[in-house]
PDB file of C-alpha atoms in Angstrom:
ATOM      1  CA  ASP A   1     -57.237 -28.077  17.675  1.00 68.00           C
ATOM      2  CA  VAL A   2     -59.672 -29.533  15.033  1.00 68.00           C
ATOM      3  CA  LYS A   3     -62.913 -27.454  14.748  1.00 90.00           C
ATOM      4  CA  VAL A   4     -66.139 -28.056  12.534  1.00 95.00           C
ATOM      5  CA  THR A   5     -68.957 -25.734  12.781  1.00 96.00           C
ATOM      6  CA  GLN A   6     -72.507 -25.808  11.992  1.00 96.00           C
ATOM      7  CA  SER A   7     -74.518 -22.878  11.914  1.00 90.00           C
ATOM      8  CA  SER A   8     -77.456 -23.777  14.080  1.00 91.00           C
ATOM      9  CA  ARG A   9     -77.950 -26.364  16.841  1.00 93.00           C
ATOM     10  CA  TYR A  10     -81.777 -26.351  16.240  1.00 96.00           C
ATOM     11  CA  LEU A  11     -83.919 -25.112  13.748  1.00 96.00           C
ATOM     12  CA  VAL A  12     -87.527 -25.328  13.007  1.00 97.00           C
ATOM     13  CA  LYS A  13     -88.903 -24.891   9.208  1.00 97.00           C
ATOM     14  CA  ARG A  14     -92.325 -25.312   7.602  1.00 97.00           C
ATOM     15  CA  THR A  15     -93.195 -27.759   4.632  1.00 97.00           C
ATOM     16  CA  GLY A  16     -92.141 -26.086   1.405  1.00 97.00           C
ATOM     17  CA  GLU A  17     -89.401 -23.995   2.744  1.00 97.00           C
ATOM     18  CA  LYS A  18     -85.985 -23.849   1.316  1.00 97.00           C
ATOM     19  CA  VAL A  19     -83.734 -24.256   3.958  1.00 97.00           C
ATOM     20  CA  PHE A  20     -79.718 -23.831   4.159  1.00 97.00           C
ATOM     21  CA  LEU A  21     -77.340 -25.629   6.428  1.00 97.00           C
ATOM     22  CA  GLU A  22     -73.986 -24.245   6.748  1.00 97.00           C
ATOM     23  CA  CYS A  23     -70.804 -26.251   7.780  1.00 97.00           C
ATOM     24  CA  VAL A  24     -67.048 -24.553   8.172  1.00 97.00           C
ATOM     25  CA  GLN A  25     -63.832 -26.291   9.042  1.00 97.00           C
ATOM     26  CA  ASP A  26     -60.699 -24.621   9.646  1.00 95.00           C
ATOM     27  CA  MET A  27     -58.358 -27.736   9.191  1.00 92.00           C
ATOM     28  CA  ASP A  28     -57.676 -27.012   5.614  1.00 93.00           C
ATOM     29  CA  HIS A  29     -59.430 -30.225   4.702  1.00 94.00           C
ATOM     30  CA  GLU A  30     -60.015 -31.235   1.110  1.00 94.00           C
ATOM     31  CA  ASN A  31     -62.907 -33.828   2.251  1.00 94.00           C
ATOM     32  CA  MET A  32     -66.224 -32.626   3.421  1.00 96.00           C
ATOM     33  CA  PHE A  33     -69.446 -34.619   4.135  1.00 96.00           C
ATOM     34  CA  TRP A  34     -73.158 -34.243   4.818  1.00 97.00           C
ATOM     35  CA  TYR A  35     -74.888 -37.129   6.911  1.00 97.00           C
ATOM     36  CA  ARG A  36     -78.376 -37.382   8.579  1.00 97.00           C
ATOM     37  CA  GLN A  37     -78.555 -39.535  11.726  1.00 95.00           C
ATOM     38  CA  ASP A  38     -82.018 -41.191  12.749  1.00 93.00           C
ATOM     39  CA  PRO A  39     -82.762 -43.793  15.614  1.00 88.00           C
ATOM     40  CA  GLY A  40     -81.974 -47.421  14.405  1.00 84.00           C
ATOM     41  CA  LEU A  41     -80.674 -46.113  10.874  1.00 87.00           C
ATOM     42  CA  GLY A  42     -77.203 -44.746  11.974  1.00 88.00           C
ATOM     43  CA  LEU A  43     -75.392 -42.174   9.877  1.00 93.00           C
ATOM     44  CA  ARG A  44     -76.611 -42.196   6.186  1.00 94.00           C
ATOM     45  CA  LEU A  45     -74.204 -40.157   3.627  1.00 94.00           C
ATOM     46  CA  ILE A  46     -76.437 -37.475   1.610  1.00 96.00           C
ATOM     47  CA  TYR A  47     -73.539 -35.801  -0.341  1.00 96.00           C
ATOM     48  CA  PHE A  48     -69.927 -35.274   0.060  1.00 94.00           C
ATOM     49  CA  SER A  49     -67.203 -33.232  -1.694  1.00 95.00           C
ATOM     50  CA  TYR A  50     -63.515 -33.756  -2.324  1.00 92.00           C
ATOM     51  CA  ASP A  51     -62.605 -30.218  -3.686  1.00 93.00           C
ATOM     52  CA  VAL A  52     -64.080 -26.742  -4.408  1.00 94.00           C
ATOM     53  CA  LYS A  53     -67.003 -27.178  -6.604  1.00 93.00           C
ATOM     54  CA  MET A  54     -66.926 -30.516  -6.775  1.00 93.00           C
ATOM     55  CA  LYS A  55     -69.708 -32.816  -5.351  1.00 94.00           C
ATOM     56  CA  GLU A  56     -70.621 -36.577  -5.318  1.00 94.00           C
ATOM     57  CA  LYS A  57     -74.050 -38.022  -4.249  1.00 94.00           C
ATOM     58  CA  GLY A  58     -73.889 -40.160  -1.215  1.00 93.00           C
ATOM     59  CA  ASP A  59     -76.464 -43.016  -0.402  1.00 91.00           C
ATOM     60  CA  ILE A  60     -79.648 -40.670   0.214  1.00 95.00           C
ATOM     61  CA  PRO A  61     -79.033 -37.517  -1.941  1.00 96.00           C
ATOM     62  CA  GLU A  62     -82.883 -37.052  -3.090  1.00 96.00           C
ATOM     63  CA  GLY A  63     -84.479 -33.697  -1.987  1.00 96.00           C
ATOM     64  CA  TYR A  64     -81.152 -32.546  -1.154  1.00 98.00           C
ATOM     65  CA  SER A  65     -78.263 -30.398  -3.062  1.00 97.00           C
ATOM     66  CA  VAL A  66     -75.179 -28.938  -1.798  1.00 97.00           C
ATOM     67  CA  SER A  67     -72.798 -26.314  -2.865  1.00 97.00           C
ATOM     68  CA  ARG A  68     -68.926 -25.921  -2.014  1.00 97.00           C
ATOM     69  CA  GLU A  69     -67.774 -22.466  -3.406  1.00 96.00           C
ATOM     70  CA  LYS A  70     -64.817 -22.500  -0.733  1.00 96.00           C
ATOM     71  CA  LYS A  71     -62.729 -25.086   0.670  1.00 96.00           C
ATOM     72  CA  GLU A  72     -63.733 -24.288   4.188  1.00 97.00           C
ATOM     73  CA  ARG A  73     -67.463 -24.090   3.669  1.00 97.00           C
ATOM     74  CA  PHE A  74     -69.902 -26.707   2.649  1.00 98.00           C
ATOM     75  CA  SER A  75     -73.516 -26.014   2.435  1.00 97.00           C
ATOM     76  CA  LEU A  76     -76.543 -28.508   2.634  1.00 98.00           C
ATOM     77  CA  ILE A  77     -79.780 -27.309   0.908  1.00 98.00           C
ATOM     78  CA  LEU A  78     -83.096 -28.724   1.183  1.00 97.00           C
ATOM     79  CA  GLU A  79     -84.800 -27.416  -1.915  1.00 94.00           C
ATOM     80  CA  SER A  80     -88.615 -28.125  -0.940  1.00 97.00           C
ATOM     81  CA  ALA A  81     -88.473 -29.155   3.081  1.00 97.00           C
ATOM     82  CA  SER A  82     -90.613 -32.030   3.900  1.00 97.00           C
ATOM     83  CA  THR A  83     -91.607 -33.477   7.047  1.00 97.00           C
ATOM     84  CA  ASN A  84     -89.429 -36.588   6.496  1.00 96.00           C
ATOM     85  CA  GLN A  85     -86.446 -34.451   6.421  1.00 98.00           C
ATOM     86  CA  THR A  86     -86.808 -33.921   9.822  1.00 98.00           C
ATOM     87  CA  SER A  87     -83.745 -35.326  11.284  1.00 97.00           C
ATOM     88  CA  MET A  88     -80.197 -34.613  12.752  1.00 96.00           C
ATOM     89  CA  TYR A  89     -77.960 -33.467  10.081  1.00 98.00           C
ATOM     90  CA  LEU A  90     -74.141 -33.971  10.748  1.00 97.00           C
ATOM     91  CA  CYS A  91     -71.282 -31.980   8.841  1.00 97.00           C
ATOM     92  CA  ALA A  92     -67.718 -33.789   8.625  1.00 96.00           C
ATOM     93  CA  SER A  93     -64.351 -33.097   7.305  1.00 95.00           C
ATOM     94  CA  SER A  94     -61.225 -35.202   6.528  1.00 93.00           C
ATOM     95  CA  ASP A  95     -57.861 -34.841   4.656  1.00 91.00           C
ATOM     96  CA  ARG A  96     -57.289 -36.166   1.287  1.00 85.00           C
ATOM     97  CA  ASP A  97     -56.234 -39.486   2.181  1.00 81.00           C
ATOM     98  CA  SER A  98     -59.122 -42.136   3.002  1.00 75.00           C
ATOM     99  CA  ASN A  99     -57.073 -43.490   6.090  1.00 82.00           C
ATOM    100  CA  GLN A 100     -57.935 -40.114   7.817  1.00 86.00           C
ATOM    101  CA  PRO A 101     -60.615 -39.889  10.190  1.00 90.00           C
ATOM    102  CA  GLN A 102     -63.303 -37.469   9.651  1.00 92.00           C
ATOM    103  CA  HIS A 103     -64.019 -34.792  12.246  1.00 94.00           C
ATOM    104  CA  PHE A 104     -67.502 -33.987  12.990  1.00 95.00           C
ATOM    105  CA  GLY A 105     -69.575 -30.752  13.867  1.00 95.00           C
ATOM    106  CA  ASP A 106     -71.959 -31.008  16.647  1.00 93.00           C
ATOM    107  CA  GLY A 107     -75.053 -31.158  14.407  1.00 95.00           C
ATOM    108  CA  THR A 108     -78.292 -29.597  13.486  1.00 96.00           C
ATOM    109  CA  ARG A 109     -81.385 -30.890  14.848  1.00 96.00           C
ATOM    110  CA  LEU A 110     -83.791 -30.020  12.124  1.00 97.00           C
ATOM    111  CA  SER A 111     -87.701 -29.981  12.546  1.00 97.00           C
ATOM    112  CA  ILE A 112     -90.055 -29.548   9.590  1.00 97.00           C
ATOM    113  CA  LEU A 113     -93.469 -28.822  10.609  1.00 96.00           C
TER     114      LEU A 113
ATOM    115  CA  GLY B   1     -73.374 -52.677  -1.959  1.00 57.00           C
ATOM    116  CA  GLN B   2     -72.369 -52.840   1.779  1.00 69.00           C
ATOM    117  CA  ASN B   3     -73.794 -54.404   4.788  1.00 87.00           C
ATOM    118  CA  ILE B   4     -72.567 -53.618   8.180  1.00 93.00           C
ATOM    119  CA  ASP B   5     -74.029 -55.193  11.275  1.00 95.00           C
ATOM    120  CA  GLN B   6     -73.497 -54.386  15.341  1.00 96.00           C
ATOM    121  CA  PRO B   7     -75.663 -55.200  18.040  1.00 96.00           C
ATOM    122  CA  THR B   8     -78.290 -52.500  19.036  1.00 95.00           C
ATOM    123  CA  GLU B   9     -77.655 -52.494  22.760  1.00 96.00           C
ATOM    124  CA  MET B  10     -75.006 -53.925  25.292  1.00 97.00           C
ATOM    125  CA  THR B  11     -75.010 -53.538  28.908  1.00 97.00           C
ATOM    126  CA  ALA B  12     -71.816 -53.776  31.166  1.00 97.00           C
ATOM    127  CA  THR B  13     -70.524 -53.367  34.515  1.00 97.00           C
ATOM    128  CA  GLU B  14     -67.974 -50.441  35.884  1.00 97.00           C
ATOM    129  CA  GLY B  15     -64.575 -52.180  35.745  1.00 97.00           C
ATOM    130  CA  ALA B  16     -65.176 -54.749  33.488  1.00 97.00           C
ATOM    131  CA  ILE B  17     -64.261 -55.550  29.676  1.00 97.00           C
ATOM    132  CA  VAL B  18     -66.758 -55.323  27.114  1.00 98.00           C
ATOM    133  CA  GLN B  19     -66.176 -56.303  23.385  1.00 98.00           C
ATOM    134  CA  ILE B  20     -68.590 -54.786  20.828  1.00 98.00           C
ATOM    135  CA  ASN B  21     -68.591 -56.731  17.608  1.00 98.00           C
ATOM    136  CA  CYS B  22     -69.017 -55.370  13.996  1.00 98.00           C
ATOM    137  CA  THR B  23     -69.420 -57.361  10.643  1.00 97.00           C
ATOM    138  CA  TYR B  24     -69.165 -56.444   7.247  1.00 95.00           C
ATOM    139  CA  GLN B  25     -69.675 -57.243   3.934  1.00 91.00           C
ATOM    140  CA  THR B  26     -68.196 -54.873   1.162  1.00 83.00           C
ATOM    141  CA  SER B  27     -66.265 -54.584  -2.091  1.00 80.00           C
ATOM    142  CA  GLY B  28     -63.040 -53.112  -2.294  1.00 82.00           C
ATOM    143  CA  PHE B  29     -62.436 -52.900   1.699  1.00 86.00           C
ATOM    144  CA  ASN B  30     -60.084 -49.933   2.566  1.00 86.00           C
ATOM    145  CA  GLY B  31     -60.415 -49.809   6.073  1.00 93.00           C
ATOM    146  CA  LEU B  32     -62.398 -49.591   9.379  1.00 95.00           C
ATOM    147  CA  PHE B  33     -62.990 -46.926  11.728  1.00 96.00           C
ATOM    148  CA  TRP B  34     -64.559 -47.087  15.540  1.00 97.00           C
ATOM    149  CA  TYR B  35     -66.120 -43.963  16.443  1.00 97.00           C
ATOM    150  CA  GLN B  36     -67.731 -42.939  20.036  1.00 97.00           C
ATOM    151  CA  GLN B  37     -70.845 -40.804  20.301  1.00 96.00           C
ATOM    152  CA  HIS B  38     -72.307 -39.538  23.568  1.00 95.00           C
ATOM    153  CA  ALA B  39     -75.756 -38.364  23.754  1.00 92.00           C
ATOM    154  CA  GLY B  40     -76.393 -35.063  21.803  1.00 88.00           C
ATOM    155  CA  GLU B  41     -72.844 -34.865  20.863  1.00 91.00           C
ATOM    156  CA  ALA B  42     -70.578 -35.402  17.497  1.00 92.00           C
ATOM    157  CA  PRO B  43     -69.203 -38.565  17.276  1.00 95.00           C
ATOM    158  CA  THR B  44     -65.458 -38.679  17.956  1.00 95.00           C
ATOM    159  CA  PHE B  45     -62.883 -40.897  16.439  1.00 95.00           C
ATOM    160  CA  LEU B  46     -61.296 -43.733  18.439  1.00 96.00           C
ATOM    161  CA  SER B  47     -59.363 -46.289  16.153  1.00 95.00           C
ATOM    162  CA  TYR B  48     -58.633 -47.088  12.336  1.00 94.00           C
ATOM    163  CA  ASN B  49     -57.694 -50.720  11.283  1.00 95.00           C
ATOM    164  CA  VAL B  50     -56.813 -51.594   7.640  1.00 93.00           C
ATOM    165  CA  LEU B  51     -54.328 -54.562   8.374  1.00 94.00           C
ATOM    166  CA  ASP B  52     -55.303 -57.803  10.116  1.00 96.00           C
ATOM    167  CA  GLY B  53     -54.818 -57.798  13.997  1.00 96.00           C
ATOM    168  CA  LEU B  54     -54.960 -55.673  17.151  1.00 96.00           C
ATOM    169  CA  GLU B  55     -54.463 -52.051  17.631  1.00 93.00           C
ATOM    170  CA  GLU B  56     -54.145 -50.889  21.324  1.00 93.00           C
ATOM    171  CA  LYS B  57     -54.849 -47.339  22.508  1.00 90.00           C
ATOM    172  CA  GLY B  58     -54.880 -47.293  26.278  1.00 93.00           C
ATOM    173  CA  ARG B  59     -58.139 -48.573  27.537  1.00 96.00           C
ATOM    174  CA  PHE B  60     -59.508 -49.396  24.283  1.00 96.00           C
ATOM    175  CA  SER B  61     -58.220 -51.722  21.621  1.00 97.00           C
ATOM    176  CA  SER B  62     -59.692 -52.633  17.904  1.00 97.00           C
ATOM    177  CA  PHE B  63     -59.248 -55.948  16.078  1.00 98.00           C
ATOM    178  CA  LEU B  64     -59.711 -56.799  12.465  1.00 97.00           C
ATOM    179  CA  SER B  65     -60.102 -59.904  10.446  1.00 97.00           C
ATOM    180  CA  ARG B  66     -60.112 -59.000   6.776  1.00 95.00           C
ATOM    181  CA  SER B  67     -60.940 -62.653   5.496  1.00 94.00           C
ATOM    182  CA  LYS B  68     -63.667 -62.924   7.995  1.00 95.00           C
ATOM    183  CA  GLY B  69     -65.052 -59.292   7.455  1.00 95.00           C
ATOM    184  CA  TYR B  70     -65.155 -58.900  11.294  1.00 96.00           C
ATOM    185  CA  SER B  71     -64.130 -56.356  13.815  1.00 98.00           C
ATOM    186  CA  TYR B  72     -64.229 -55.827  17.426  1.00 98.00           C
ATOM    187  CA  LEU B  73     -63.986 -52.969  19.795  1.00 98.00           C
ATOM    188  CA  LEU B  74     -62.545 -53.866  23.215  1.00 98.00           C
ATOM    189  CA  LEU B  75     -63.228 -51.406  26.339  1.00 97.00           C
ATOM    190  CA  LYS B  76     -61.104 -52.394  29.445  1.00 97.00           C
ATOM    191  CA  GLU B  77     -61.698 -51.202  32.874  1.00 97.00           C
ATOM    192  CA  LEU B  78     -65.117 -49.692  32.020  1.00 97.00           C
ATOM    193  CA  GLN B  79     -65.944 -46.246  33.443  1.00 97.00           C
ATOM    194  CA  MET B  80     -69.435 -44.726  33.605  1.00 97.00           C
ATOM    195  CA  LYS B  81     -68.467 -42.111  31.200  1.00 97.00           C
ATOM    196  CA  ASP B  82     -68.138 -44.964  28.550  1.00 98.00           C
ATOM    197  CA  SER B  83     -71.836 -45.123  28.368  1.00 98.00           C
ATOM    198  CA  ALA B  84     -72.235 -43.985  24.695  1.00 97.00           C
ATOM    199  CA  SER B  85     -73.112 -45.412  21.356  1.00 97.00           C
ATOM    200  CA  TYR B  86     -70.062 -46.977  19.319  1.00 98.00           C
ATOM    201  CA  LEU B  87     -70.201 -46.667  15.815  1.00 97.00           C
ATOM    202  CA  CYS B  88     -68.296 -48.824  13.155  1.00 96.00           C
ATOM    203  CA  ALA B  89     -67.703 -47.470   9.522  1.00 95.00           C
ATOM    204  CA  VAL B  90     -65.789 -48.949   6.714  1.00 94.00           C
ATOM    205  CA  ILE B  91     -64.413 -47.221   4.101  1.00 89.00           C
ATOM    206  CA  ASN B  92     -64.007 -48.558   0.386  1.00 81.00           C
ATOM    207  CA  ALA B  93     -61.040 -48.271  -2.318  1.00 74.00           C
ATOM    208  CA  GLY B  94     -62.214 -45.596  -4.547  1.00 71.00           C
ATOM    209  CA  ARG B  95     -64.912 -43.949  -2.581  1.00 73.00           C
ATOM    210  CA  ARG B  96     -63.836 -41.434   0.282  1.00 72.00           C
ATOM    211  CA  ALA B  97     -66.915 -41.469   2.210  1.00 82.00           C
ATOM    212  CA  LEU B  98     -67.731 -44.001   5.202  1.00 88.00           C
ATOM    213  CA  THR B  99     -70.778 -46.075   5.529  1.00 90.00           C
ATOM    214  CA  PHE B 100     -71.672 -46.418   8.812  1.00 93.00           C
ATOM    215  CA  GLY B 101     -73.351 -49.279  10.864  1.00 93.00           C
ATOM    216  CA  SER B 102     -76.339 -48.515  12.994  1.00 93.00           C
ATOM    217  CA  GLY B 103     -74.117 -48.122  16.173  1.00 95.00           C
ATOM    218  CA  THR B 104     -74.151 -50.044  19.452  1.00 97.00           C
ATOM    219  CA  ARG B 105     -75.480 -48.303  22.662  1.00 97.00           C
ATOM    220  CA  LEU B 106     -73.416 -49.264  25.590  1.00 98.00           C
ATOM    221  CA  GLN B 107     -74.830 -48.533  28.915  1.00 97.00           C
ATOM    222  CA  VAL B 108     -72.309 -48.901  31.857  1.00 97.00           C
ATOM    223  CA  GLN B 109     -73.756 -49.568  35.208  1.00 96.00           C
ATOM    224  CA  PRO B 110     -72.572 -49.174  38.611  1.00 95.00           C
TER     225      PRO B 110
END
């Protein structure tokens, strides 16, 4: 069965810290995505990657970076966490073709104090 | 840019039929997805439409009209477990990522 695993379900960090969110998929998918989900705003795309070492900015990339050193792993980095980055973060993966559905992880609820 | 609109909340009765609408404005449309998301859980894939018409999958059906920029998700024989948020998402040609609407929270009542 399809599996996307996010490293933490809940995370609490302090303002100014560097934060790493990890995501691993076991489906050999080319595409991987990071979203944040906020009430009333839906899912908004932060970054995505369509191949190892490749990345593209989504709609709200400011304050974030990503890393994809291996096909199965896609990391989201908050360079210097701020309180407005408190959110639910969702990772997803999909096969190469755009008509293939994305499969989501269970999410990481991140609080920045 | 893209704009996707869905109603924020809907309420329906167990056993009934409900239709959740989604309108979109986008350039280079290349397909529309519907996802279901229960509170505190990951979104799960329901349907994909790229051609005009109705796609039926058990109790759930999804309709698309490309010329009108309109889709709906139809849920029949509603069950309490159908209480969830339903997310409409559009994909553009040349961009592999989805753009999501804000989602419709459906409450099924006994």
